[in-house]
Tab-separated table of C-alpha atoms in Angstrom:
chain	number	residue	atom	x	y	z
A	82	MET	CA	0.234	0.083	0.367
A	83	GLU	CA	1.701	3.396	-1.082
A	84	THR	CA	2.278	5.649	2.101
A	85	LYS	CA	-0.051	9.024	1.169
A	86	TYR	CA	2.051	12.071	0.984
A	87	THR	CA	3.777	13.856	3.284
A	88	TYR	CA	3.667	17.843	4.162
A	89	GLU	CA	7.637	17.657	3.544
A	90	ASN	CA	7.146	15.768	0.074
A	91	TYR	CA	4.355	18.961	-1.034
A	92	LYS	CA	7.089	21.388	0.461
A	93	ALA	CA	9.584	19.401	-1.899
A	94	MET	CA	7.348	19.412	-4.813
A	95	ALA	CA	6.891	22.765	-4.674
A	96	GLU	CA	10.323	24.108	-4.297
A	97	TYR	CA	10.947	21.769	-7.220
A	98	LEU	CA	8.830	23.323	-9.663
A	99	LEU	CA	9.598	27.217	-7.900
A	100	SER	CA	13.540	26.418	-8.841
A	101	GLN	CA	12.705	25.603	-12.332
A	102	GLN	CA	10.763	28.567	-13.730
A	103	PRO	CA	10.533	32.438	-12.556
A	104	HIS	CA	6.996	33.210	-12.013
A	105	ARG	CA	5.023	33.534	-8.343
A	106	PRO	CA	1.933	32.469	-9.728
A	107	LYS	CA	-1.319	34.098	-7.402
A	108	ILE	CA	-3.951	32.016	-9.720
A	109	GLY	CA	-4.495	27.878	-10.436
A	110	ILE	CA	-6.343	26.988	-13.284
A	111	ILE	CA	-6.805	23.549	-14.204
A	112	CYS	CA	-7.510	22.677	-18.009
A	113	GLY	CA	-10.372	19.863	-18.074
A	114	SER	CA	-10.497	17.519	-21.102
A	115	GLY	CA	-9.990	19.454	-24.599
A	116	LEU	CA	-9.102	22.993	-23.053
A	117	ALA	CA	-5.262	22.369	-22.081
A	118	GLY	CA	-4.748	24.706	-25.305
A	119	MET	CA	-5.490	27.637	-22.707
A	120	ALA	CA	-2.008	27.555	-21.818
A	121	ASP	CA	-1.830	28.870	-25.804
A	122	LYS	CA	-2.689	32.530	-24.398
A	123	LEU	CA	0.241	32.354	-22.212
A	124	ASP	CA	3.442	34.613	-21.877
A	125	GLU	CA	6.787	34.156	-20.707
A	126	ARG	CA	5.819	30.434	-19.996
A	127	HIS	CA	7.866	27.407	-19.454
A	128	ASN	CA	6.778	24.199	-18.909
A	129	ILE	CA	7.430	21.614	-16.626
A	130	PRO	CA	6.109	17.611	-16.962
A	131	TYR	CA	4.861	16.290	-14.010
A	132	GLU	CA	7.501	13.044	-14.617
A	133	LYS	CA	10.317	15.536	-13.746
A	134	ILE	CA	8.865	16.000	-9.890
A	135	GLN	CA	9.727	13.989	-7.766
A	136	ASN	CA	6.631	11.711	-6.530
A	137	PHE	CA	3.975	13.368	-8.520
A	138	PRO	CA	1.448	11.495	-9.919
A	139	VAL	CA	0.986	11.124	-14.094
A	140	SER	CA	-1.685	11.509	-16.328
A	141	THR	CA	-3.036	8.830	-18.556
A	142	VAL	CA	-6.249	10.227	-20.474
A	143	GLU	CA	-6.134	10.911	-23.651
A	144	GLY	CA	-6.755	15.190	-24.087
A	145	HIS	CA	-4.150	15.741	-20.789
A	146	ILE	CA	-0.740	16.551	-21.301
A	147	GLY	CA	0.205	16.309	-18.284
A	148	GLN	CA	2.486	18.980	-17.335
A	149	PHE	CA	2.605	22.000	-15.348
A	150	ALA	CA	2.597	25.507	-17.781
A	151	PHE	CA	3.994	28.751	-15.791
A	152	GLY	CA	3.833	32.156	-17.465
A	153	LYS	CA	1.941	35.296	-17.571
A	154	LEU	CA	-2.350	35.529	-18.534
A	155	ARG	CA	-2.964	39.372	-18.855
A	156	GLY	CA	-0.339	39.663	-17.041
A	157	LYS	CA	-0.718	38.084	-13.970
A	158	ALA	CA	1.403	35.133	-12.971
A	159	VAL	CA	-0.408	31.669	-13.248
A	160	VAL	CA	-0.137	28.109	-12.776
A	161	MET	CA	-1.758	25.851	-14.993
A	162	MET	CA	-2.127	22.049	-14.609
A	163	GLN	CA	-2.899	20.805	-18.460
A	164	GLY	CA	-3.704	17.421	-17.382
A	165	ARG	CA	-5.429	16.193	-13.937
A	166	PHE	CA	-6.189	13.270	-12.270
A	167	HIS	CA	-9.547	11.134	-11.697
A	168	LEU	CA	-10.265	7.709	-9.787
A	169	CYS	CA	-10.973	6.200	-12.919
A	170	GLU	CA	-7.382	6.357	-13.847
A	171	GLY	CA	-7.082	4.201	-10.138
A	172	TYR	CA	-5.890	7.684	-8.636
A	173	PRO	CA	-6.586	7.656	-4.505
A	174	THR	CA	-8.233	10.995	-3.863
A	175	TRP	CA	-5.201	12.220	-1.995
A	176	LYS	CA	-2.902	12.123	-5.277
A	177	ILE	CA	-6.028	13.851	-6.976
A	178	ILE	CA	-5.415	16.898	-4.896
A	179	ALA	CA	-1.303	16.598	-4.869
A	180	PRO	CA	-1.364	19.141	-7.535
A	181	ILE	CA	-3.875	22.035	-5.228
A	182	ARG	CA	-1.614	21.787	-2.145
A	183	VAL	CA	1.590	21.486	-4.176
A	184	MET	CA	-0.149	24.911	-5.997
A	185	LYS	CA	-1.170	26.882	-1.879
A	186	LEU	CA	2.697	26.445	-1.460
A	187	LEU	CA	3.676	27.764	-4.823
A	188	GLY	CA	1.623	30.705	-3.687
A	189	VAL	CA	-1.484	30.521	-5.423
A	190	ASN	CA	-4.739	31.619	-3.345
A	191	THR	CA	-7.476	31.633	-6.246
A	192	LEU	CA	-8.065	28.621	-8.445
A	193	ILE	CA	-10.215	28.346	-11.614
A	194	VAL	CA	-10.940	25.027	-12.859
A	195	THR	CA	-12.740	23.972	-15.550
A	196	ALA	CA	-14.110	21.002	-16.566
A	197	ALA	CA	-15.874	18.994	-19.889
A	198	CYS	CA	-19.183	17.934	-18.849
A	199	GLY	CA	-22.735	15.696	-19.581
A	200	GLY	CA	-25.778	17.743	-19.728
A	201	LEU	CA	-28.465	16.334	-17.631
A	202	ASN	CA	-30.972	19.780	-17.012
A	203	PRO	CA	-32.798	19.488	-20.231
A	204	ALA	CA	-33.012	23.485	-21.152
A	205	TYR	CA	-29.083	23.105	-21.547
A	206	GLU	CA	-27.119	22.296	-24.659
A	207	VAL	CA	-24.073	20.842	-25.998
A	208	GLY	CA	-21.762	24.184	-25.781
A	209	ASP	CA	-23.224	25.509	-22.794
A	210	ILE	CA	-20.634	26.849	-19.923
A	211	MET	CA	-22.267	25.788	-16.829
A	212	LEU	CA	-20.781	28.046	-13.813
A	213	LEU	CA	-20.564	25.869	-10.232
A	214	ILE	CA	-23.070	27.510	-7.362
A	215	ASP	CA	-22.167	23.758	-5.541
A	216	HIS	CA	-21.481	20.278	-6.775
A	217	ILE	CA	-22.819	16.811	-5.203
A	218	GLY	CA	-19.645	13.808	-5.249
A	219	ILE	CA	-21.263	10.830	-4.882
A	220	PRO	CA	-17.749	9.494	-4.657
A	221	THR	CA	-16.961	12.058	-1.507
A	222	LEU	CA	-20.309	11.320	0.081
A	223	SER	CA	-19.432	7.513	0.363
A	224	GLY	CA	-15.878	7.255	1.322
A	225	ASN	CA	-13.939	8.622	-0.972
A	226	ASN	CA	-13.263	12.271	0.617
A	227	PRO	CA	-10.108	13.347	-0.287
A	228	LEU	CA	-9.564	14.584	3.807
A	229	THR	CA	-9.967	11.210	5.271
A	230	GLY	CA	-7.496	10.841	7.383
A	231	GLU	CA	-5.237	11.845	9.974
A	232	ASN	CA	-5.467	15.857	9.229
A	233	ASP	CA	-2.339	18.311	8.765
A	234	ASP	CA	-3.373	21.756	10.422
A	235	ARG	CA	-0.660	23.273	8.233
A	236	PHE	CA	-3.225	23.191	5.512
A	237	GLY	CA	-6.120	23.417	6.960
A	238	GLY	CA	-8.614	22.706	10.093
A	239	ARG	CA	-9.994	18.679	10.027
A	240	PHE	CA	-13.740	19.631	9.649
A	241	THR	CA	-13.935	22.227	6.376
A	242	ALA	CA	-17.103	23.707	5.288
A	243	MET	CA	-18.102	23.632	1.667
A	244	ASN	CA	-21.374	25.903	2.086
A	245	GLY	CA	-20.105	28.475	-0.744
A	246	ALA	CA	-17.502	26.433	-1.729
A	247	TYR	CA	-17.869	28.416	-5.453
A	248	ASP	CA	-16.508	31.761	-4.565
A	249	ALA	CA	-19.996	34.463	-6.101
A	250	GLU	CA	-17.548	37.039	-6.444
A	251	LEU	CA	-15.586	35.520	-9.120
A	252	ARG	CA	-18.988	34.474	-10.619
A	253	ASP	CA	-20.207	38.065	-10.760
A	254	SER	CA	-16.911	38.356	-12.511
A	255	THR	CA	-17.570	35.668	-14.876
A	256	LEU	CA	-20.927	36.934	-15.653
A	257	GLU	CA	-19.736	40.387	-16.403
A	258	VAL	CA	-16.565	38.675	-18.625
A	259	ALA	CA	-19.524	36.908	-20.980
A	260	GLU	CA	-21.622	40.313	-21.017
A	261	ASN	CA	-18.758	42.245	-22.286
A	262	LEU	CA	-17.790	38.757	-24.889
A	263	HIS	CA	-21.740	38.741	-26.045
A	264	VAL	CA	-21.941	35.286	-24.599
A	265	SER	CA	-24.148	35.747	-22.040
A	266	SER	CA	-26.428	33.211	-24.046
A	267	ILE	CA	-24.721	30.186	-23.254
A	268	ILE	CA	-24.200	30.834	-19.273
A	269	ARG	CA	-25.806	28.749	-17.354
A	270	GLN	CA	-25.504	28.321	-13.230
A	271	GLY	CA	-26.195	24.746	-11.415
A	272	VAL	CA	-24.762	21.882	-9.965
A	273	TYR	CA	-22.313	19.684	-10.835
A	274	VAL	CA	-22.412	15.961	-9.759
A	275	MET	CA	-19.165	13.696	-9.280
A	276	VAL	CA	-19.125	9.704	-10.794
A	277	SER	CA	-16.159	7.944	-10.859
A	278	GLY	CA	-16.362	6.496	-14.515
A	279	PRO	CA	-14.555	5.602	-16.741
A	280	SER	CA	-18.263	3.893	-17.727
A	281	TYR	CA	-20.686	6.907	-19.046
A	282	GLU	CA	-24.335	6.683	-16.810
A	283	THR	CA	-26.899	4.180	-17.985
A	284	PRO	CA	-30.079	5.711	-18.492
A	285	ALA	CA	-31.353	5.205	-15.409
A	286	GLU	CA	-28.847	6.758	-13.566
A	287	CYS	CA	-29.358	9.659	-15.427
A	288	ARG	CA	-32.515	9.896	-14.373
A	289	TYR	CA	-31.724	8.979	-10.842
A	290	LEU	CA	-28.485	12.097	-10.965
A	291	ARG	CA	-31.033	14.537	-12.236
A	292	SER	CA	-33.566	13.658	-9.547
A	293	ILE	CA	-31.075	13.988	-6.652
A	294	GLY	CA	-30.327	17.916	-7.504
A	295	ALA	CA	-27.769	17.811	-10.287
A	296	ASP	CA	-27.924	19.799	-13.654
A	297	VAL	CA	-24.493	18.193	-15.223
A	298	VAL	CA	-22.221	15.454	-14.305
A	299	GLY	CA	-18.345	14.831	-14.749
A	300	MET	CA	-16.005	12.636	-13.661
A	301	SER	CA	-13.884	15.297	-11.561
A	302	THR	CA	-13.484	18.753	-10.059
A	303	VAL	CA	-15.374	17.741	-6.911
A	304	PRO	CA	-12.017	16.143	-4.713
A	305	GLU	CA	-10.048	19.396	-6.135
A	306	VAL	CA	-12.374	22.203	-4.357
A	307	ILE	CA	-12.618	20.024	-1.503
A	308	ALA	CA	-8.892	20.321	-1.300
A	309	ALA	CA	-8.822	24.177	-2.223
A	310	ARG	CA	-11.473	25.397	0.343
A	311	HIS	CA	-9.542	22.733	3.001
A	312	CYS	CA	-6.375	25.258	2.394
A	313	GLY	CA	-8.638	28.308	1.625
A	314	MET	CA	-8.387	28.955	-1.674
A	315	ARG	CA	-11.571	31.063	-3.378
A	316	THR	CA	-12.289	28.656	-6.300
A	317	LEU	CA	-14.261	29.051	-9.321
A	318	GLY	CA	-15.801	26.618	-11.507
A	319	MET	CA	-16.578	26.307	-14.841
A	320	ALA	CA	-18.192	23.391	-16.764
A	321	LEU	CA	-17.968	22.940	-20.977
A	322	VAL	CA	-21.281	20.572	-22.287
A	323	THR	CA	-19.804	18.687	-23.993
A	324	ASN	CA	-22.763	16.021	-24.685
A	325	MET	CA	-26.323	15.514	-23.648
A	326	VAL	CA	-26.596	12.460	-20.939
A	327	ILE	CA	-28.431	9.329	-22.959
A	328	SER	CA	-32.012	9.263	-20.614
A	329	ASP	CA	-33.610	7.490	-23.475
A	330	TYR	CA	-33.793	3.758	-23.539
A	331	HIS	CA	-34.664	3.934	-27.075
A	332	SER	CA	-32.757	7.138	-28.837
A	333	GLY	CA	-30.063	4.646	-30.113
A	334	LEU	CA	-26.983	7.153	-29.569
A	335	LYS	CA	-23.659	6.883	-28.099
A	336	VAL	CA	-21.366	8.745	-26.283
A	337	SER	CA	-17.603	8.434	-26.476
A	338	HIS	CA	-14.739	9.865	-25.302
A	339	GLU	CA	-13.479	11.535	-28.530
A	340	ASP	CA	-16.516	13.180	-29.186
A	341	VAL	CA	-16.216	14.746	-25.744
A	342	LEU	CA	-12.998	16.729	-26.795
A	343	GLU	CA	-13.934	16.953	-30.241
A	344	LYS	CA	-16.964	19.408	-28.531
A	345	SER	CA	-14.300	20.770	-26.704
A	346	LYS	CA	-12.220	22.025	-29.295
A	347	TRP	CA	-15.573	23.730	-30.791
A	348	ARG	CA	-15.776	25.916	-27.818
A	349	ALA	CA	-12.420	25.812	-26.010
A	350	GLY	CA	-12.285	29.301	-27.521
A	351	VAL	CA	-14.825	31.101	-26.055
A	352	LEU	CA	-14.163	29.526	-22.230
A	353	GLN	CA	-10.361	30.967	-22.879
A	354	ASP	CA	-11.665	34.415	-23.518
A	355	ILE	CA	-13.811	34.228	-20.531
A	356	VAL	CA	-11.000	32.521	-18.628
A	357	MET	CA	-8.158	35.281	-19.865
A	358	GLY	CA	-11.415	37.871	-18.762
A	359	VAL	CA	-11.433	36.674	-15.536
A	360	VAL	CA	-7.814	36.729	-14.401
A	361	GLU	CA	-7.349	40.111	-15.589
A	362	LYS	CA	-10.147	41.575	-13.419
A	363	ILE	CA	-8.754	38.797	-10.365
A	364	ASP	CA	-7.614	40.572	-7.124
A	365	GLN	CA	-4.464	38.444	-6.182
A	366	ASP	CA	-4.137	39.934	-3.139
A	367	HIS	CA	-6.929	39.073	-1.911
A	368	LYS	CA	-7.461	37.171	1.586
A	369	ASP	CA	-10.318	34.530	1.976
């Protein structure tokens, strides 16, 4: 059985990343499936592959490059994850949240999380971008919470409040940016539900997830946001609807990861513009 990372492990990872490039980011961005192209917008960019970082996990999912990209976005120092980690890859939640704790030790105080997702709400359409106002973590509610086990007070307290996990001020800024970009018509606000995958949901499961209040479904985001809140980061979540879930037994439709990646590319430019606009408005010295 693998030994969980210690504070010293996280510190060593952060010190290595700081030693390899000149930026000192206050903003972290997680690029979801098919959205890694956001890093192309960085100025003074420095890439550090995950495999170069001692003890760090590596991405195994198509569409996830597997590196940190440091640079400046609209003049502000940021660090982007091009590739995240998932339960369906076989990673325990304590490994999934490793990048968040490393970001904290880099000095990051605001986290922007993006993800591809399936639409559960029939009012949504493929290409819509949903701002997360809340989440339901099926795995984290049933024993896979990333904070399970001994707590390290240097990151945060034993019990973490998750009401208000998605920062209202950041959401308001995002809505303003979307209005200025004339894309308000594709912006939604709702609830993200996480499942472990890697199989897509059955029609019965889709109906169940909708019945408990979820608007979209995906296989990530929730452990990372829990970890971010645990260590005092503000968080903004954005989910790109790349497919509508199949809840009708007779539809004949099928969902594939290739389709998800293709739809992500189709709307990626808009999402990138929104993220850049939000970053420009962020007060990097904000204290939670």
